[in-house]
mmCIF file of C-alpha atoms in Angstrom:
data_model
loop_
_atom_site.group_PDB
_atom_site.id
_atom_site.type_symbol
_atom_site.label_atom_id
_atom_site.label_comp_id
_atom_site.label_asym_id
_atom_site.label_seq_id
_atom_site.Cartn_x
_atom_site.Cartn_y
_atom_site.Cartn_z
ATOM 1 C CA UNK V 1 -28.086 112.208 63.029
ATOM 2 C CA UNK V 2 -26.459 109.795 60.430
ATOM 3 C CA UNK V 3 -28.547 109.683 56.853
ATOM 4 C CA UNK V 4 -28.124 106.687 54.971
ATOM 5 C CA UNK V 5 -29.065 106.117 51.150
ATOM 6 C CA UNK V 6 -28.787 102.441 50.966
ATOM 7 C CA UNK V 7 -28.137 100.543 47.838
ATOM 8 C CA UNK V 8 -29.379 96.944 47.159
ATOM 9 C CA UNK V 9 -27.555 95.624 44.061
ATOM 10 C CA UNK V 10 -29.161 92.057 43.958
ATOM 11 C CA UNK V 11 -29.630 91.963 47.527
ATOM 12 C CA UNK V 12 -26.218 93.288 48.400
ATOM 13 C CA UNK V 13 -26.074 96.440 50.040
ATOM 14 C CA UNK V 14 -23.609 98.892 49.479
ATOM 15 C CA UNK V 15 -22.727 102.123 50.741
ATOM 16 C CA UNK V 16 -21.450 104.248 48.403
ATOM 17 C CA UNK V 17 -21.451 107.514 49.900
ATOM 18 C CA UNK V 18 -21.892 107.783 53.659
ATOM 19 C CA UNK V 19 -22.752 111.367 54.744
ATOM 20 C CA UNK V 20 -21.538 111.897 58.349
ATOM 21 C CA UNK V 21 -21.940 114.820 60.227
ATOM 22 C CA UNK V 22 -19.664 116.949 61.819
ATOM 23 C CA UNK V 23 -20.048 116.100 65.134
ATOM 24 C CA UNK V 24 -20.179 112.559 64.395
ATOM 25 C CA UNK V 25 -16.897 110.929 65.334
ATOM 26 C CA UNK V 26 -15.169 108.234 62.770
ATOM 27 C CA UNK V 27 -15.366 105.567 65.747
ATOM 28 C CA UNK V 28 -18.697 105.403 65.493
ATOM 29 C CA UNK V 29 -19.130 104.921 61.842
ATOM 30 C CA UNK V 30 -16.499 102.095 61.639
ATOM 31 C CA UNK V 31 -18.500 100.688 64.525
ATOM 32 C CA UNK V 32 -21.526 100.952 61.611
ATOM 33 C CA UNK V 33 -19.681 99.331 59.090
ATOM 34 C CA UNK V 34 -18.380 96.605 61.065
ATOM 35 C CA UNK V 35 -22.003 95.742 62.138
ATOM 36 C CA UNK V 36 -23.536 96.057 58.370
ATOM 37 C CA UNK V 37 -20.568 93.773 57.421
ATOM 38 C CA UNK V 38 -21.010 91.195 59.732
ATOM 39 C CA UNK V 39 -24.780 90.754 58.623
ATOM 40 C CA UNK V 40 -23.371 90.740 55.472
ATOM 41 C CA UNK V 41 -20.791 88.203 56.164
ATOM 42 C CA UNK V 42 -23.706 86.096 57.756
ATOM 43 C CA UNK V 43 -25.955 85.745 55.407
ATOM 44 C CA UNK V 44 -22.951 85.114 52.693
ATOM 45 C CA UNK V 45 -21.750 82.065 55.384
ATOM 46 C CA UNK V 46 -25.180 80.631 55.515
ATOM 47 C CA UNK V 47 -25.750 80.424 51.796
ATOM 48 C CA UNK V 48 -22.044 78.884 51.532
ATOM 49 C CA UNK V 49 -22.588 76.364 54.141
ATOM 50 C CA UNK V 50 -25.974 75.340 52.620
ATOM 51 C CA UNK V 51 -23.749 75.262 49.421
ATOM 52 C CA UNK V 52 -21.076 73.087 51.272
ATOM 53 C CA UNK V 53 -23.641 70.566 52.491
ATOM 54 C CA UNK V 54 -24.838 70.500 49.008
ATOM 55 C CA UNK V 55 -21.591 69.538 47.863
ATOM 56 C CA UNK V 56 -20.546 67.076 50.563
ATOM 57 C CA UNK V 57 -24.359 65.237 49.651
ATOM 58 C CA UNK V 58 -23.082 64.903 45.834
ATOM 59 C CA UNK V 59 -19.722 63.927 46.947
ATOM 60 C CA UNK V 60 -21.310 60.945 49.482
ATOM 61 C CA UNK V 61 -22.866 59.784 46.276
ATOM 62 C CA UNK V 62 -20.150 59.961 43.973
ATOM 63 C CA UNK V 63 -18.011 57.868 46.524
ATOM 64 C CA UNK V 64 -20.745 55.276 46.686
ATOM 65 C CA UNK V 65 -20.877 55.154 42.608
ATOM 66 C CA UNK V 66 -17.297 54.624 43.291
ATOM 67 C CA UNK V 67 -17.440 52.044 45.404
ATOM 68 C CA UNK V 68 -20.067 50.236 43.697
ATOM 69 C CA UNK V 69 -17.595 50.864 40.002
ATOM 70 C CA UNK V 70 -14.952 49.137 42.193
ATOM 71 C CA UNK V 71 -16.972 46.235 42.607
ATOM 72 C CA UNK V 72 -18.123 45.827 39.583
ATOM 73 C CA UNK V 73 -14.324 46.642 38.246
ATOM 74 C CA UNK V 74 -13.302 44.022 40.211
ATOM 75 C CA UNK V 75 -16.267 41.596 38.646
ATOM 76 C CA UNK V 76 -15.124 42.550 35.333
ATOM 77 C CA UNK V 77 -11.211 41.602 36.139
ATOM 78 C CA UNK V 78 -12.517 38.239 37.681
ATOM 79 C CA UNK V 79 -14.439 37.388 35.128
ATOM 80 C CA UNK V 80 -11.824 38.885 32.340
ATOM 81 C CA UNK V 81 -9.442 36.340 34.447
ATOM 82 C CA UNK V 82 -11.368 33.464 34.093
ATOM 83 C CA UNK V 83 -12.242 34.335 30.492
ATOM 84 C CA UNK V 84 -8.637 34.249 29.414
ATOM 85 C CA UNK V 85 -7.932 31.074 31.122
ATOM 86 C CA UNK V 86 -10.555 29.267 29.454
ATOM 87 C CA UNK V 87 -9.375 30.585 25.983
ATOM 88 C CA UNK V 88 -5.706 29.463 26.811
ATOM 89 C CA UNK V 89 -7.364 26.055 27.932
ATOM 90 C CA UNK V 90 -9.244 25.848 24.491
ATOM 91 C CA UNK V 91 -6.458 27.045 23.003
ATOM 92 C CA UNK V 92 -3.790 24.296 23.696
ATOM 93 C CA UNK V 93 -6.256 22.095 23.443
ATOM 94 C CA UNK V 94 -6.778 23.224 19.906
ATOM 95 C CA UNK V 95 -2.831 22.791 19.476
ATOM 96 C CA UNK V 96 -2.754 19.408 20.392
ATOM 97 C CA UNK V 97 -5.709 18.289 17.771
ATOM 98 C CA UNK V 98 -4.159 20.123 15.413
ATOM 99 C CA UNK V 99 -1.301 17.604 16.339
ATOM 100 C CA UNK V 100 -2.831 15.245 16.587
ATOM 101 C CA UNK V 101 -4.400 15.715 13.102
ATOM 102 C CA UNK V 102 -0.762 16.323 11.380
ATOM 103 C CA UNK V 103 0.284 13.000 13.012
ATOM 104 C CA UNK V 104 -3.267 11.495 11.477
ATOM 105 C CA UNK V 105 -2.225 13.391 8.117
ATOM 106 C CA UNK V 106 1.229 11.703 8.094
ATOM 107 C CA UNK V 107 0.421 8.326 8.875
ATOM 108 C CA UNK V 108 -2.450 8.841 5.917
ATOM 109 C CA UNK V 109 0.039 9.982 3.656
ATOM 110 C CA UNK V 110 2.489 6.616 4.984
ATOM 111 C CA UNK V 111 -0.740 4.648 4.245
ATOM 112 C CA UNK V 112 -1.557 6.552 0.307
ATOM 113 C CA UNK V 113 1.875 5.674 -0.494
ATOM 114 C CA UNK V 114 1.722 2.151 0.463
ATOM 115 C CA UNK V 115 -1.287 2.059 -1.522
ATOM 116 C CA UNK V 116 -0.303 3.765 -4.365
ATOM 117 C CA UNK V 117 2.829 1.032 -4.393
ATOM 118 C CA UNK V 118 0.689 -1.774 -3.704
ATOM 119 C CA UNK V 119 -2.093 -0.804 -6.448
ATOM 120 C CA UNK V 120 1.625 -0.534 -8.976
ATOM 121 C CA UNK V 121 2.352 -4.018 -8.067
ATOM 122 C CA UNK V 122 -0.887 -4.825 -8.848
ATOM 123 C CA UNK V 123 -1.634 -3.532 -12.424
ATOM 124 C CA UNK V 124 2.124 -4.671 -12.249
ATOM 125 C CA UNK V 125 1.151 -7.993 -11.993
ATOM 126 C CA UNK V 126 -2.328 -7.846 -14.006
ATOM 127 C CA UNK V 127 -0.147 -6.663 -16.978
ATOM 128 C CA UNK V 128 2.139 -10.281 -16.446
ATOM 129 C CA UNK V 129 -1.238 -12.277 -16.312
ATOM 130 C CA UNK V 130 -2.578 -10.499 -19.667
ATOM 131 C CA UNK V 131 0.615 -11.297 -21.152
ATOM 132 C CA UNK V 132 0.592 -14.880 -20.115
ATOM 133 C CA UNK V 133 -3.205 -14.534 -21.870
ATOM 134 C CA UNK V 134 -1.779 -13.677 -24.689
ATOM 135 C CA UNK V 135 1.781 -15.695 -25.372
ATOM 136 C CA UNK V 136 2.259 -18.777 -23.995
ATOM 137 C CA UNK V 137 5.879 -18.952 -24.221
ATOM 138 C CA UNK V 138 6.911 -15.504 -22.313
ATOM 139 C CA UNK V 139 7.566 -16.690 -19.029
ATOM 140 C CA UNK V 140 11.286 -15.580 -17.244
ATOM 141 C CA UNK V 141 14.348 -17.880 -17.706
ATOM 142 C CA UNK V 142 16.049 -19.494 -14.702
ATOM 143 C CA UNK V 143 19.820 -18.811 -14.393
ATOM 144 C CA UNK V 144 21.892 -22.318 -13.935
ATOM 145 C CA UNK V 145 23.298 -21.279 -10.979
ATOM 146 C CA UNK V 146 20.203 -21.477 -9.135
ATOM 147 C CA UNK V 147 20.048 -25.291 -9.583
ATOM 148 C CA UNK V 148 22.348 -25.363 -6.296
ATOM 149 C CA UNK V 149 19.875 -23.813 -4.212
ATOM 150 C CA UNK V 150 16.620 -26.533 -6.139
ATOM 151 C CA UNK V 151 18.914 -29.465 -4.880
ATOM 152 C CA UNK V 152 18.755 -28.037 -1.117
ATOM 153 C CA UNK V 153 15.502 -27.094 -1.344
ATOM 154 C CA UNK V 154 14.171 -30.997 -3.027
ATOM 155 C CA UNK V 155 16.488 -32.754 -1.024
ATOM 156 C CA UNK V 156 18.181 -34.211 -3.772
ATOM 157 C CA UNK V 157 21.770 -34.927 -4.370
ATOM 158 C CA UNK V 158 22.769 -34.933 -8.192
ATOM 159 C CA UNK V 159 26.041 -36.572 -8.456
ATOM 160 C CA UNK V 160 26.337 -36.879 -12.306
ATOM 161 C CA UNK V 161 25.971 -32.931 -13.165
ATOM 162 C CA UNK V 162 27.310 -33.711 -16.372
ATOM 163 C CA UNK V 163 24.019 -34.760 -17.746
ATOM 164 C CA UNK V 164 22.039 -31.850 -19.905
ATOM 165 C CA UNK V 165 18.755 -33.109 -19.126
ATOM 166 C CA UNK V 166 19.281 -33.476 -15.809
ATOM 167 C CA UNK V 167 20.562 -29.681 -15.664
ATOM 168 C CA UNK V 168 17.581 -28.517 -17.856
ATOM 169 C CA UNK V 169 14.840 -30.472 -15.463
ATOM 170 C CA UNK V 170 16.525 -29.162 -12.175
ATOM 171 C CA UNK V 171 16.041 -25.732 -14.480
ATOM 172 C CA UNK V 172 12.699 -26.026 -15.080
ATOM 173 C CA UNK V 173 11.661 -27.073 -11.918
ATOM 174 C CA UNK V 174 13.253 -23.825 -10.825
ATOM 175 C CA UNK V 175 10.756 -21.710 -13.207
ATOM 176 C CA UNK V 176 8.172 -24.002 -12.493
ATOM 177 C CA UNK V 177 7.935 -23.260 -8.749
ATOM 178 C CA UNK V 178 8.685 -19.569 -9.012
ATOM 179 C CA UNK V 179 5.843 -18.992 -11.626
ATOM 180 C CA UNK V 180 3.862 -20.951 -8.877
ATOM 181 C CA UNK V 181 4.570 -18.926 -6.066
ATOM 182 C CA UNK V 182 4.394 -15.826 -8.515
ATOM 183 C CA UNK V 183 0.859 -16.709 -9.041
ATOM 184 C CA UNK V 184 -0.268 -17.864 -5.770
ATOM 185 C CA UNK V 185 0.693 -14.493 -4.703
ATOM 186 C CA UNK V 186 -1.404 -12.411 -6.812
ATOM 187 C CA UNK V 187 -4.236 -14.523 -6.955
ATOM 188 C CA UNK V 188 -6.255 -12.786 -3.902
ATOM 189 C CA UNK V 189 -5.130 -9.455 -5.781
ATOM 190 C CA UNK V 190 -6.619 -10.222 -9.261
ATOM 191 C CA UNK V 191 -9.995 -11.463 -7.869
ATOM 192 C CA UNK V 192 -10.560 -7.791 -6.293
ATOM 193 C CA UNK V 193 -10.294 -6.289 -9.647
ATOM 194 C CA UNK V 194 -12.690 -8.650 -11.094
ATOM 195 C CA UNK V 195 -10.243 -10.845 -12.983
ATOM 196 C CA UNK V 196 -10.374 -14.898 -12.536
ATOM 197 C CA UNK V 197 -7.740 -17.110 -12.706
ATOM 198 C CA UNK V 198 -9.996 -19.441 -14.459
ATOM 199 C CA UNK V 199 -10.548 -17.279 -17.235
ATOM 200 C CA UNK V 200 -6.728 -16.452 -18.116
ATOM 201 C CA UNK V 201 -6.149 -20.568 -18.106
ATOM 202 C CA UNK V 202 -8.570 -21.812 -20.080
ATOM 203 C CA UNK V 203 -6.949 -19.157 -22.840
ATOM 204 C CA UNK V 204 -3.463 -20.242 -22.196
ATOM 205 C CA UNK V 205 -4.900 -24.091 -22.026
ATOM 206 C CA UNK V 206 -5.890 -23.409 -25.496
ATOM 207 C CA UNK V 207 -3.292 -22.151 -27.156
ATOM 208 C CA UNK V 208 -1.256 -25.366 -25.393
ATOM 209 C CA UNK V 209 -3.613 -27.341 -27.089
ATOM 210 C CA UNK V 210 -3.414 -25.691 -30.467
ATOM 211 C CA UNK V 211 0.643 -26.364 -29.895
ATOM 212 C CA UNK V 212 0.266 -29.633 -28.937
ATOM 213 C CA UNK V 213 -2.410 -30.543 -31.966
ATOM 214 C CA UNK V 214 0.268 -29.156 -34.296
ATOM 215 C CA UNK V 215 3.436 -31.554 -33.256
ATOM 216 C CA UNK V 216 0.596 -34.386 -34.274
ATOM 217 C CA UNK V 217 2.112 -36.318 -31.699
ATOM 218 C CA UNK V 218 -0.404 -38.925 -31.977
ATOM 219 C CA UNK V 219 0.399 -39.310 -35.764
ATOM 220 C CA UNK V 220 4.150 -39.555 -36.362
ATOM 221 C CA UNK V 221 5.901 -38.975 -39.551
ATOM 222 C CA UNK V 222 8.032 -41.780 -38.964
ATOM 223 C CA UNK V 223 9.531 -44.210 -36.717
ATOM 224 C CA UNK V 224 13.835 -44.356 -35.719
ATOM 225 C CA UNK V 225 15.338 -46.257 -33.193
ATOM 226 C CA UNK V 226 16.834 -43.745 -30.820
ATOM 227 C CA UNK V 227 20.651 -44.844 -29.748
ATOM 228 C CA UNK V 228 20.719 -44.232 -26.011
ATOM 229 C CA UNK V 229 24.517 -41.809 -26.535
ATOM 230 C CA UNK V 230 22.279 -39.509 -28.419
ATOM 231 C CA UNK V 231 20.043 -39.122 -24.905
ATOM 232 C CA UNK V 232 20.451 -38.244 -21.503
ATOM 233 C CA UNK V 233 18.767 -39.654 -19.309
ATOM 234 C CA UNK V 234 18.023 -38.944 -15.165
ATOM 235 C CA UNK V 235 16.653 -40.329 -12.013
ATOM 236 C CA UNK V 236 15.146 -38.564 -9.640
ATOM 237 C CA UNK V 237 13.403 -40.229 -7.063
ATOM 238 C CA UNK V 238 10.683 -42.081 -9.221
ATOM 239 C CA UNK V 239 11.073 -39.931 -12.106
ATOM 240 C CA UNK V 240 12.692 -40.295 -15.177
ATOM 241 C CA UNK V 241 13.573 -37.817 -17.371
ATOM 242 C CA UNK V 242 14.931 -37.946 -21.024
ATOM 243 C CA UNK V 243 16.217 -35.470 -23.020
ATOM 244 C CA UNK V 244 17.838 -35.085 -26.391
ATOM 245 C CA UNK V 245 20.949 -34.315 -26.712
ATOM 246 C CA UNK V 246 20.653 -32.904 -30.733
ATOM 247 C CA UNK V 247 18.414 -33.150 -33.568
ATOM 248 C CA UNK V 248 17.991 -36.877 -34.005
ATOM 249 C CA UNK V 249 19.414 -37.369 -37.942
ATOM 250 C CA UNK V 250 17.145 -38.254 -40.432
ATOM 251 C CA UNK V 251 14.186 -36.218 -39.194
ATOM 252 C CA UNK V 252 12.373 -33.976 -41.366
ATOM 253 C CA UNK V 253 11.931 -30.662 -41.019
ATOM 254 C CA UNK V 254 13.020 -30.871 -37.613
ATOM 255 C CA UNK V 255 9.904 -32.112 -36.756
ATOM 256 C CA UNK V 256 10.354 -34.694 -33.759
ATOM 257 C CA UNK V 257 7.664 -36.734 -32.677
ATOM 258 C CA UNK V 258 6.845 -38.924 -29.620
ATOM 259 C CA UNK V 259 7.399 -42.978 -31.355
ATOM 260 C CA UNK V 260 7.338 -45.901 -29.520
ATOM 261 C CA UNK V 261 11.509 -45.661 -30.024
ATOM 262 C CA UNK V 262 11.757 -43.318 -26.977
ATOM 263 C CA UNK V 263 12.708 -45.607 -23.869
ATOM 264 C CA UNK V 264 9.549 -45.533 -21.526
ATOM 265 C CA UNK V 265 10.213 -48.043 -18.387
ATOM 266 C CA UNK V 266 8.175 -50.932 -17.900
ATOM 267 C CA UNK V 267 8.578 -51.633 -14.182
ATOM 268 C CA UNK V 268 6.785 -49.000 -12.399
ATOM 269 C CA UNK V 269 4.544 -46.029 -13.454
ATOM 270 C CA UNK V 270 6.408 -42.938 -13.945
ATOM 271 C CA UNK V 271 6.949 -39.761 -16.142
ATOM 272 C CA UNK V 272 9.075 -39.225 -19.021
ATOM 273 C CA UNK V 273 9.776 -36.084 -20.329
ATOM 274 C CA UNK V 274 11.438 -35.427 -23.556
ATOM 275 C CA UNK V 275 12.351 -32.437 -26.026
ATOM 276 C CA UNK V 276 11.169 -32.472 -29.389
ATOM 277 C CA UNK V 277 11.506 -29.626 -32.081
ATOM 278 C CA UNK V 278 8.593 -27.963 -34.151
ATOM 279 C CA UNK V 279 8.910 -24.549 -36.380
ATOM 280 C CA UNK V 280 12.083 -23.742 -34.682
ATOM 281 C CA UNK V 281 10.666 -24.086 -31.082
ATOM 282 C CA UNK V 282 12.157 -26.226 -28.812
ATOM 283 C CA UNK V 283 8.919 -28.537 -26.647
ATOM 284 C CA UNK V 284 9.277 -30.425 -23.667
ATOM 285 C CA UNK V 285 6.419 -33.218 -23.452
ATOM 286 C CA UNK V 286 5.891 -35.541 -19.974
ATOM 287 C CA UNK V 287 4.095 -38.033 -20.754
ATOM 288 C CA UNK V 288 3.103 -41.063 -18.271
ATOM 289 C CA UNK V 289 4.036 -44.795 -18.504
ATOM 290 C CA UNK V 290 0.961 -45.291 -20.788
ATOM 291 C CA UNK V 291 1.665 -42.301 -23.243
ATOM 292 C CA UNK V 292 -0.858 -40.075 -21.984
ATOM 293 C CA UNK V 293 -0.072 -36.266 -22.389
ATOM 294 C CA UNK V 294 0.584 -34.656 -18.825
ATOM 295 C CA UNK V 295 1.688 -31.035 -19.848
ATOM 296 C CA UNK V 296 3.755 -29.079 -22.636
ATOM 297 C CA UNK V 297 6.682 -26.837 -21.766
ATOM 298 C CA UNK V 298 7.816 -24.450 -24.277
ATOM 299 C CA UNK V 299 11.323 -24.030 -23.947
ATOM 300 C CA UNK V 300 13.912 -21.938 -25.847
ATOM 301 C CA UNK V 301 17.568 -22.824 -26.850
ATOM 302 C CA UNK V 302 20.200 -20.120 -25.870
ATOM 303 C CA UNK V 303 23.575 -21.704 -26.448
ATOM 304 C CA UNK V 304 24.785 -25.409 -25.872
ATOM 305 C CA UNK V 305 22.055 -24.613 -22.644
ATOM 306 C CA UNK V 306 18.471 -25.107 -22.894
ATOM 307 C CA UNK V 307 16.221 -22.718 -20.111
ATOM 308 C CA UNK V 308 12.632 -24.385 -19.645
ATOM 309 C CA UNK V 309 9.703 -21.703 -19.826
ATOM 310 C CA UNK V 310 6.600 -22.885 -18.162
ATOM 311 C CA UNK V 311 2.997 -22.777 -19.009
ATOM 312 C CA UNK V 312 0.825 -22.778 -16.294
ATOM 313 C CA UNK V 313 -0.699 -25.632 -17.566
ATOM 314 C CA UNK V 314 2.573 -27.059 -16.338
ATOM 315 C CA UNK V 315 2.834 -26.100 -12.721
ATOM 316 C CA UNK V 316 -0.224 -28.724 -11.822
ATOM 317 C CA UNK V 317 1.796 -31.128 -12.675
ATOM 318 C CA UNK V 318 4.695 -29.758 -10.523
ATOM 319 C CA UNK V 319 3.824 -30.698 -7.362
ATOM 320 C CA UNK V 320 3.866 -34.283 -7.570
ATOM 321 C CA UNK V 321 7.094 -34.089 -9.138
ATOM 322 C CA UNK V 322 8.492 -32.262 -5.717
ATOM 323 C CA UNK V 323 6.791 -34.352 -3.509
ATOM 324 C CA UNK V 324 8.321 -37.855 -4.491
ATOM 325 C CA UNK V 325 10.871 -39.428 -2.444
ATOM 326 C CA UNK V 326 14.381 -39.324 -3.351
ATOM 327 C CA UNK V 327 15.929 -42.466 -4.918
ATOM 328 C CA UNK V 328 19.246 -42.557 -3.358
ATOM 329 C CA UNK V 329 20.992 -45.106 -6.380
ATOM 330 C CA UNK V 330 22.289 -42.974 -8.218
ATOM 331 C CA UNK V 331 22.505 -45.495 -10.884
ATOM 332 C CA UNK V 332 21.181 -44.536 -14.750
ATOM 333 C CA UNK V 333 19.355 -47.147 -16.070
ATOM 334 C CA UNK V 334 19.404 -48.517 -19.623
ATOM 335 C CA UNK V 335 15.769 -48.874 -21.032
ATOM 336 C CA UNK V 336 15.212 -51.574 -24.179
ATOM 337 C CA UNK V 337 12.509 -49.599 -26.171
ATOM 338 C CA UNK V 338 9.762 -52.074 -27.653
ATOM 339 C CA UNK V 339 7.895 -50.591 -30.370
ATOM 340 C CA UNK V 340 4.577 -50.607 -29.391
ATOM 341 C CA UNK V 341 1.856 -48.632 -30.686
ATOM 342 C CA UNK V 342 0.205 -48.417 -27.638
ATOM 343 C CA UNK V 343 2.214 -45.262 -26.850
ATOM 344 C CA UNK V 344 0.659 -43.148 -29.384
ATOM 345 C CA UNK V 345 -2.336 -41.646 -27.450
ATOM 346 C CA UNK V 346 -5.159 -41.654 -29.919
ATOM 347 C CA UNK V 347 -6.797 -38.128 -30.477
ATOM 348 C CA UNK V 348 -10.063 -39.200 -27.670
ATOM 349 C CA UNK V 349 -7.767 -39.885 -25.323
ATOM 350 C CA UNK V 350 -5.887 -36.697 -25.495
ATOM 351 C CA UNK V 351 -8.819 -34.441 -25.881
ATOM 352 C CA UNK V 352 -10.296 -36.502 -22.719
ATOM 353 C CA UNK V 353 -6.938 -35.793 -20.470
ATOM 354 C CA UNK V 354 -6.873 -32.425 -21.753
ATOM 355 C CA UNK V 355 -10.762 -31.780 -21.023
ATOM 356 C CA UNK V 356 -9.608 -33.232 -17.455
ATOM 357 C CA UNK V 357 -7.106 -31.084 -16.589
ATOM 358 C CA UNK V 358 -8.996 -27.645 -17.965
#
């Protein structure tokens, strides 16, 4: 008989000591052993298998969390896709406003600029008009040389150049015009800032009329027969212009005066226009067939050449100077002066023609 002290040591068993007896072969207790082991083996087989099965459960789930974090990876890169693609959209498009916005930035700048000149010529040209206010006689000079281009331009073909006055009208007909223009430019440009035209005439009409009420043309000093070498005189057309050639002798203090002595034609309406001195200042008068005042030129001697400054009391007048006809005799006629006091214009009828034109 075999005695066996079995041993659990949690729920193993092991044999530690095996008594056998002597009779007892060792076949048969391998044979033993190989039977305890195999229930051993069993048992350790069935717990690993339901451990296994365990295992391959967890693992089935953790492929289908895999499979479902592939999907949703690939969610995430489709969406991450289309994300970026709308930000590069937005993104150029923010490129081209931005410009867009430097071209709008450059063209404002083209445009400040222009302004910022414009608004110069302006004040520019508000600071001319306040002068004009202010002085009378301040008005740019016309170089001779331009009377080639005032002979194109009227249509008129001056054969005796020699003649002063004729130089000195083509002259101021020159300043005339361009102080015309000048105005007629700015005009628009001074009414925006509040300024009228009106305004800045009526000043400069006074201070003509101050002038003109201190050569007391309708009072003279005395009378002199004018001798026609110590005049010029031109035809233009229907105009007639005389001008003085010196300081007619015997005057006093240089103060000339319209007399009935200054040849006036007879035949036809037209305009004269003279020169007379006053305080050193140098006048051009037009007056009409009847003596009537038209306009007052302040002028200024530089030289044996005299440059016509205009008023722009003056420039009215202008225009029906440049629209006459040319006369195409270039003939000078000799005028008979007739003293006659109708050509001193009383003081009513200067004040009236004056009132008129203002």
């Amino acid at each position: 008989m075999v005695e066996h002290k079995q041993l659990y040591n949690n729920g193993i068993a092991i044999y530690p000591e095996i008594d056998i007896a002597d009779d007892l072969e060792t076949s048969d207790v391998n044979k033993a052993l190989s039977a305890n082991q195999g229930v051993i083996l069993n048992n350790k087989f069935g717990e690993v298998h339901a451990d296994i099965e365990q295992i391959s459960g967890k693992v089935d789930q953790l492929s289908e969390k895999v499979t479902q974090l592939d999907g949703d990876v690939e969610q995430v890169e489709a969406n991450l896709e289309t994300e970026i693609e709308t930000r590069t959209s937005q993104f150029n498009t923010l490129q081209d406003n931005i410009a867009d916005i430097e071209k709008d930035v450059g063209e404002l700048k083209e445009t400040v600029s222009m302004l910022s000149s414009e608004t110069a010529s302006i004040f520019r040209k508000l600071t001319e008009l306040e002068n004009k206010e202010n002085k009378v006689d301040i008005y740019p000079q016309t170089d001779i040389t331009a009377v080639i281009g005032l002979n194109e331009a009227l249509g008129t073909k001056v054969e005796n150049a020699e003649f002063t006055g004729e130089i000195g009208r083509i002259e101021g007909e020159i300043a005339l015009k361009a102080n015309q223009t000048d105005v007629e430019s700015v005009k628009a440009k001074v009414d925006e800032h509040g300024n009228t035209l009106n305004e800045i005439n009526d000043k400069i009409n006074n201070q003509i009329q101050s002038e003109i009420n201190s050569l007391n043309i309708n009072k003279p000093n005395y009378t002199e027969t004018v001798a026609e070498k110590d005049i010029d005189v031109a035809v233009v057309g229907k105009t007639v212009f005389v001008t003085f050639d010196r300081y007619i002798e015997g005057s006093t203090s240089n103060y000339h005066v319209l007399t009935n002595n200054v040849p006036t034609p007879k035949k036809k309406p037209c305009m004269v226009s003279i020169m007379t001195s006053f305080n050193s200042k140098t006048y051009a008068v037009s007056i009409d067939d009847k003596g009537v005042l038209i306009a007052t030129l302040v002028i200024q001697e530089k030289g044996a050449d005299i440059y016509p400054q205009t008023s722009m009391e003056a420039v009215k007048g202008l225009d029906a100077e440049l629209n006459l006809k040319e006369d195409k005799s270039n003939k000078v006629p000799s005028f008979q002066p007739e003293p006659d006091d109708d050509h001193y214009p009383s003081e009513k009828l200067v004040a009236t023609e004056l009132n008129k034109k203002s």
